[in-house]
Coordinates of C-alpha atoms in Angstrom, one line a residue:
A1 CA 3.4 16.3 17.1
A2 CA 1.9 16.2 20.2
S3 CA -1.0 14.1 21.6
A4 CA -4.7 15.6 22.2
P5 CA -6.0 14.7 25.7
P6 CA -7.0 10.9 25.8
T7 CA -10.9 11.6 25.9
V8 CA -12.3 9.1 23.1
A9 CA -13.4 6.0 24.7
Q10 CA -12.1 3.2 23.6
E11 CA -15.3 0.8 23.4
A12 CA -13.9 -2.5 22.8
N13 CA -11.4 -2.3 25.7
C14 CA -13.7 -1.1 28.1
A15 CA -16.4 -3.8 27.2
A16 CA -13.3 -6.7 27.3
A17 CA -12.0 -5.3 30.4
P18 CA -13.5 -8.3 33.0
P19 CA -15.2 -6.6 36.3
L20 CA -13.5 -7.2 40.2
G21 CA -16.3 -9.1 42.4
A22 CA -15.0 -6.1 44.9
P23 CA -14.4 -2.2 45.0
L24 CA -11.4 -1.2 43.1
L25 CA -9.6 1.0 45.0
Q26 CA -5.7 1.8 43.1
I27 CA -4.2 1.0 39.6
A28 CA -1.3 1.2 38.1
Y29 CA 0.5 0.1 34.9
A30 CA 3.3 -1.8 34.6
P31 CA 6.2 -0.1 33.1
D32 CA 6.4 -1.7 29.7
S33 CA 2.4 -0.9 30.0
S34 CA 1.5 -4.3 29.4
R35 CA -0.6 -5.1 32.4
L36 CA -2.5 -3.1 34.6
A37 CA -2.5 -4.2 38.3
L38 CA -5.9 -3.6 40.2
A39 CA -5.8 -3.6 43.9
A40 CA -9.3 -4.2 45.6
A41 CA -11.3 -3.6 48.6
D42 CA -11.0 -7.6 49.6
G43 CA -7.7 -8.0 49.8
S44 CA -7.1 -9.3 46.2
V45 CA -4.6 -7.8 43.4
S46 CA -5.8 -8.7 39.8
L47 CA -3.5 -8.6 36.7
L48 CA -5.2 -7.3 33.5
R49 CA -3.5 -8.1 30.9
L50 CA -3.5 -5.5 27.9
P51 CA -4.8 -4.8 25.4
T52 CA -8.1 -6.3 26.9
R53 CA -9.7 -6.8 23.5
R54 CA -7.2 -9.0 22.2
Y55 CA -7.2 -11.1 25.5
Y56 CA -10.6 -11.3 27.1
A57 CA -13.4 -10.5 23.9
S58 CA -12.8 -13.9 22.6
A59 CA -15.1 -17.1 23.3
A60 CA -12.3 -18.3 25.5
P61 CA -10.9 -15.6 27.0
A62 CA -7.7 -15.5 28.7
A63 CA -8.1 -15.7 33.0
M64 CA -7.1 -12.5 35.2
P65 CA -4.2 -13.5 37.6
T66 CA -5.2 -12.7 40.9
L67 CA -3.3 -12.3 44.2
T68 CA -4.9 -13.1 47.2
G69 CA -2.2 -13.0 50.1
H70 CA -3.9 -10.5 51.7
S71 CA -6.8 -10.2 54.7
G72 CA -7.3 -6.4 54.8
A73 CA -8.3 -3.7 51.9
I74 CA -5.2 -3.1 49.6
N75 CA -3.7 0.0 50.6
S76 CA -0.9 0.2 47.7
I77 CA 0.6 -1.3 45.0
S78 CA 4.2 -0.9 43.0
W79 CA 5.6 -2.4 40.2
S80 CA 9.2 -2.6 40.2
H81 CA 11.4 -1.1 37.5
S82 CA 11.9 -4.4 35.7
G83 CA 7.9 -5.0 36.2
R84 CA 9.0 -8.5 37.1
L85 CA 8.3 -7.7 40.7
L86 CA 4.8 -6.0 42.9
L87 CA 4.9 -4.5 46.2
V88 CA 1.8 -4.9 47.7
A89 CA 1.1 -3.3 51.4
S90 CA -2.3 -3.5 52.9
A91 CA -4.6 -2.8 56.1
D92 CA -3.5 -6.0 57.9
G93 CA -0.5 -5.0 58.6
A94 CA 1.9 -6.5 56.2
A95 CA 3.1 -5.9 53.2
S96 CA 4.1 -8.1 50.4
V97 CA 6.7 -8.9 47.3
W98 CA 5.2 -10.9 44.3
D99 CA 6.7 -12.4 41.2
V100 CA 4.6 -11.7 38.8
G101 CA 7.1 -12.1 35.6
A102 CA 5.2 -15.2 34.8
D103 CA 1.4 -15.6 33.1
R104 CA 0.3 -18.0 35.7
P105 CA 0.1 -16.3 38.9
P106 CA 1.6 -17.8 42.0
N107 CA 0.1 -19.0 45.0
A108 CA 2.2 -17.1 47.3
P109 CA 4.1 -13.9 47.8
L110 CA 8.1 -14.7 47.6
M111 CA 8.1 -12.5 50.9
R112 CA 5.6 -11.4 53.2
M113 CA 6.9 -8.5 55.2
Q114 CA 4.9 -8.1 58.8
H115 CA 8.2 -7.9 60.9
V116 CA 9.8 -4.3 61.4
N117 CA 13.5 -5.3 62.1
H118 CA 13.8 -8.0 59.9
S119 CA 12.3 -10.9 58.0
P120 CA 11.9 -14.4 60.7
K121 CA 14.9 -16.6 61.1
L122 CA 14.3 -20.1 59.8
T123 CA 13.6 -22.1 62.7
S124 CA 12.1 -25.4 62.8
A125 CA 9.3 -23.4 64.6
T126 CA 8.4 -21.3 61.4
S127 CA 6.1 -22.1 59.1
V128 CA 6.3 -21.9 55.5
G129 CA 3.2 -19.9 55.8
G130 CA 4.9 -16.1 57.2
G131 CA 4.0 -16.7 60.4
S132 CA 5.9 -15.1 63.3
G133 CA 8.4 -17.2 63.9
A134 CA 11.4 -17.1 66.0
G135 CA 11.7 -13.2 64.7
G136 CA 8.5 -12.5 66.5
G137 CA 9.7 -11.2 70.0
G138 CA 10.5 -7.8 71.2
G139 CA 13.6 -7.3 69.2
N140 CA 11.7 -8.2 66.2
P141 CA 8.1 -7.0 66.8
L142 CA 5.2 -6.9 64.5
F143 CA 4.1 -4.2 62.7
S144 CA 1.5 -2.5 65.2
T145 CA -1.0 -0.9 62.9
E146 CA -1.8 -1.3 59.2
V147 CA 1.2 -0.5 56.5
R148 CA -0.5 2.6 54.6
D149 CA 1.8 2.4 51.6
A150 CA 5.2 0.4 50.2
R151 CA 7.6 1.3 46.9
F152 CA 10.2 0.0 45.3
F153 CA 13.4 2.7 45.5
Y154 CA 16.4 3.0 44.0
L155 CA 16.1 1.4 41.0
D156 CA 14.7 -1.5 43.0
R157 CA 18.1 -2.0 45.5
L158 CA 15.0 -0.8 48.1
M159 CA 12.0 -0.6 49.4
L160 CA 10.0 1.8 51.6
L161 CA 7.3 0.8 53.9
A162 CA 5.0 3.5 56.0
S163 CA 3.5 2.1 59.5
G164 CA 2.1 4.3 61.9
N165 CA 4.2 7.6 62.1
A166 CA 7.8 5.7 60.9
L167 CA 9.1 5.6 57.1
H168 CA 11.0 2.0 56.9
T169 CA 14.2 1.6 54.5
Y170 CA 15.0 -2.2 53.7
A171 CA 17.3 -4.2 52.2
Y172 CA 16.4 -7.2 50.7
S173 CA 17.3 -10.2 48.7
L174 CA 15.4 -12.8 46.5
Q175 CA 17.3 -16.4 46.6
K176 CA 16.9 -18.0 42.9
T177 CA 13.9 -21.0 43.3
P178 CA 15.8 -24.4 44.0
T179 CA 14.9 -27.4 41.7
H180 CA 15.5 -29.7 45.1
D181 CA 11.9 -30.2 46.9
A182 CA 13.3 -30.3 50.0
Q183 CA 14.9 -26.7 49.3
R184 CA 11.5 -24.8 48.4
A185 CA 10.5 -23.1 51.0
A186 CA 11.2 -19.9 48.6
E187 CA 9.6 -17.5 51.6
L188 CA 11.9 -18.5 54.3
R189 CA 14.9 -18.0 52.2
H190 CA 14.3 -14.5 50.8
R191 CA 15.1 -11.7 53.6
Y192 CA 14.9 -8.2 54.1
R193 CA 16.8 -6.6 56.9
L194 CA 15.9 -2.7 58.2
A195 CA 18.1 -0.1 57.0
H196 CA 16.8 3.1 59.2
T197 CA 13.9 4.7 60.1
W198 CA 12.6 8.2 59.9
R199 CA 9.7 8.9 62.1
A200 CA 7.4 12.3 61.8
A201 CA 7.9 13.5 65.1
S202 CA 4.4 15.8 64.9
A203 CA 2.1 13.5 63.1
N204 CA 0.1 10.5 64.3
H205 CA 0.4 8.5 61.1
L206 CA 1.8 8.7 57.7
T207 CA -0.6 8.4 54.9
C208 CA 1.4 7.8 51.7
V209 CA 4.7 8.2 50.4
A210 CA 6.3 9.0 46.4
C211 CA 9.7 8.2 45.3
A212 CA 11.4 8.1 42.2
N213 CA 12.5 4.7 41.1
S214 CA 13.2 4.8 37.4
F215 CA 16.2 7.2 38.2
L216 CA 18.5 7.0 40.7
S217 CA 17.2 10.0 43.5
P218 CA 17.4 10.0 47.3
I219 CA 14.5 12.3 47.4
T220 CA 11.4 10.7 49.2
L221 CA 8.3 13.0 49.2
V222 CA 6.0 11.5 53.3
A223 CA 2.2 12.8 53.6
A224 CA 1.0 12.9 57.0
S225 CA -1.8 12.8 59.2
D226 CA -1.3 16.5 60.3
R227 CA -1.6 17.5 56.4
S228 CA 1.7 18.1 55.8
V229 CA 4.1 17.0 53.1
V230 CA 7.9 16.4 54.0
A231 CA 10.7 15.6 51.2
I232 CA 13.4 13.6 52.8
D233 CA 17.0 12.9 51.7
L234 CA 17.0 9.2 52.9
G235 CA 20.9 9.8 51.9
R236 CA 21.5 11.3 55.3
A237 CA 18.6 9.6 57.4
G238 CA 19.3 7.8 60.3
E239 CA 16.9 6.2 63.6
G240 CA 14.8 8.9 65.2
T241 CA 13.2 11.9 63.8
S242 CA 16.6 13.0 61.2
D243 CA 15.5 16.2 61.1
G244 CA 18.6 16.6 59.4
A245 CA 17.3 14.9 56.2
V246 CA 14.7 16.9 55.5
V247 CA 14.7 19.1 52.5
T248 CA 11.5 20.9 53.1
T249 CA 8.8 20.9 54.7
I250 CA 4.9 21.9 53.5
P251 CA 3.0 22.5 56.5
E252 CA -0.6 22.4 55.2
A253 CA -0.4 21.2 51.9
H254 CA -4.4 20.4 51.7
E255 CA -7.5 21.2 54.0
R256 CA -7.3 17.5 54.9
A257 CA -5.0 15.2 55.1
V258 CA -3.2 13.9 51.7
H259 CA -4.2 10.6 51.0
S260 CA -2.4 10.6 47.6
L261 CA 1.2 11.9 45.9
R262 CA 2.3 11.3 42.5
L263 CA 5.7 12.5 41.3
A264 CA 6.4 13.1 37.9
E265 CA 8.7 10.3 37.2
G266 CA 8.2 10.3 33.3
S267 CA 8.1 7.5 31.2
A268 CA 10.9 5.4 29.1
Y269 CA 9.2 5.9 26.2
A270 CA 7.7 9.5 26.5
D271 CA 10.4 12.6 26.0
T272 CA 10.0 14.4 29.5
P273 CA 11.8 17.6 30.5
A274 CA 14.3 17.1 33.1
A275 CA 12.6 20.0 34.9
G276 CA 9.5 17.9 35.5
R277 CA 11.3 15.3 37.9
D278 CA 10.7 18.2 40.8
L279 CA 6.8 18.1 39.9
F280 CA 4.7 16.1 41.9
L281 CA 0.6 15.8 42.9
T282 CA -1.5 16.2 45.8
A283 CA -4.9 14.6 46.4
A284 CA -6.9 15.0 49.3
L285 CA -10.2 15.2 50.8
D286 CA -11.0 18.8 50.1
S287 CA -12.2 18.4 46.7
A288 CA -8.8 19.7 45.4
V289 CA -5.8 18.2 43.7
K290 CA -2.5 20.2 43.7
L291 CA 0.4 20.1 41.4
W292 CA 3.5 21.6 43.2
D293 CA 7.5 22.4 42.5
L294 CA 9.8 20.8 44.8
R295 CA 12.6 23.3 44.2
S296 CA 10.5 26.1 45.8
A297 CA 8.4 23.7 47.7
S298 CA 5.2 26.1 46.2
C299 CA 1.8 25.5 44.8
V300 CA 1.9 25.6 41.2
R301 CA -1.6 25.1 40.4
T302 CA -4.5 24.0 41.9
F303 CA -7.3 21.6 39.8
A304 CA -11.0 21.3 41.6
A305 CA -13.6 21.3 39.5
H306 CA -14.6 17.7 40.6
T307 CA -15.8 16.4 44.1
N308 CA -13.8 14.4 46.4
R309 CA -15.0 14.5 50.2
I310 CA -16.3 10.9 51.4
H311 CA -13.7 8.4 49.3
Q312 CA -9.7 8.3 48.8
V313 CA -9.6 9.3 44.9
R314 CA -6.5 9.8 42.9
A315 CA -5.1 11.3 40.3
S316 CA -2.2 11.1 38.3
L317 CA 0.2 13.3 36.0
S318 CA 0.4 12.6 32.2
P319 CA 4.1 11.3 31.1
C320 CA 4.5 14.1 28.6
L321 CA 3.6 16.7 31.8
R322 CA 0.6 18.0 29.7
F323 CA -2.5 16.6 31.7
V324 CA -3.8 15.9 34.9
A325 CA -6.8 13.0 35.6
C326 CA -8.3 12.1 38.7
G327 CA -11.7 10.5 39.8
S328 CA -14.1 12.0 41.5
E329 CA -17.4 11.2 43.4
E330 CA -19.9 12.3 40.9
R331 CA -19.4 9.2 38.8
A332 CA -16.8 10.8 36.4
A333 CA -13.6 11.4 35.8
Y334 CA -12.1 15.0 35.2
V335 CA -8.9 15.4 32.6
Y336 CA -7.4 19.0 33.2
D337 CA -4.6 21.0 31.5
A338 CA -1.5 21.1 33.7
G339 CA -0.5 24.1 31.9
S340 CA -2.9 26.1 32.4
G341 CA -5.2 24.5 35.1
A342 CA -8.5 24.1 33.0
L343 CA -10.8 21.7 33.1
I344 CA -10.8 19.8 29.0
Q345 CA -13.2 17.3 29.8
R346 CA -15.5 15.7 32.0
L347 CA -15.5 11.9 31.3
K348 CA -18.9 10.6 32.4
T349 CA -18.9 6.9 33.0
P350 CA -21.5 4.4 32.1
H351 CA -21.3 2.3 35.2
D352 CA -23.0 4.0 38.7
A353 CA -20.1 4.4 40.6
V354 CA -17.3 6.8 42.6
V355 CA -14.2 6.9 40.0
S356 CA -11.4 5.9 42.2
D357 CA -8.3 6.5 40.4
A358 CA -6.8 7.6 37.6
A359 CA -3.2 6.3 35.3
F360 CA -1.6 7.3 32.5
S361 CA 0.1 4.6 30.2
P362 CA 3.9 5.0 30.1
L363 CA 3.9 3.5 26.3
H364 CA 0.4 4.9 24.8
P365 CA -1.7 8.1 25.0
Q366 CA -4.3 6.1 27.1
L367 CA -5.7 7.2 30.0
A368 CA -7.0 4.1 32.7
L369 CA -9.8 4.7 35.1
G370 CA -10.6 2.2 37.8
G371 CA -14.1 2.5 39.8
L372 CA -15.8 1.3 43.1
D373 CA -18.4 -0.5 41.3
G374 CA -15.1 -3.3 39.7
H375 CA -15.1 -1.9 36.5
V376 CA -11.9 -0.6 34.3
R377 CA -12.4 2.1 31.7
F378 CA -9.9 2.8 28.7
Y379 CA -9.5 6.3 27.0
A380 CA -7.4 7.6 24.3
D381 CA -6.5 10.4 22.1
R382 CA -8.1 8.7 19.4
A383 CA -10.7 6.3 18.0
E384 CA -8.7 3.3 17.0
E385 CA -7.9 1.1 19.3
L386 CA -4.8 0.7 21.4

């Protein structure tokens, strides 16, 4: 039987979740729903083990691993399909790849991506800290502006980075850590290389990216500062504007530039209709979330009961494709019926803060909400705790 909407507060999980000491900007479930990545405005990413009532409610709660490799606010977080890696994009002009397979947090990322063309070449002048090194000259410049989004792509085989008006596709190689102490400069051995670049000729910068990573698809969605959303076939993309790679363009998707794109990838644990892979959500600072059909490049539903005019709050589509949830500046979250567009319930949170993100669990009928006060709250389809 189909589950009810996840609108029942899980009080034990909510009470056990430790708050962050900084505004919480984005949240993302691991593919197996065992952890929740929390991206903060202070440049840190924390990994919350689930269910929180099991790990954090005791007298000696588990420590929450925290990744502290960036000096600017986190713009995006992306889990690898394997669930072992986390890709982080930051306003400090870099992205980083972290090995999060172990319970203990790593002290440094496996790889820091701040050069456009390739990872710095190993020389005696290059430091383990990931400085500009030999690759920082004109032939391999640093990103000139923030990395607004970064995504694993094509079943973890590639990575996508959006910076300025360019979408860069990278091949990468992660080497196994050697046992010999003289060879432990891991960050210098892990490599990435630019495969190709697509540029939005009419926009000043890209705002966000969405792509499938749980199945093989070359289609990538890109939102830009000119309010457009473009679908690109990266199998046909090359250097330059690559107009031949554009599948379709939505010139004015919202009244303001889109700041959140979410594909309906479904879940390995849910029976998702194949047609659902053509659906995606957009959100912008016009108090609207829209559901689109990629095949017709048309908006099939608009959800507009919430308020979003100042902060970049985000929305998600449930794996079963029945519900849409989004944050709001009214200190609440909204759960909509994806089929009819009707508001199911307004979830008023007890904390006086903007709800910045909403995410559905890929395994359980559970909804997680993140707030600018650093708190995470959980909701399910029934009163029993998951």
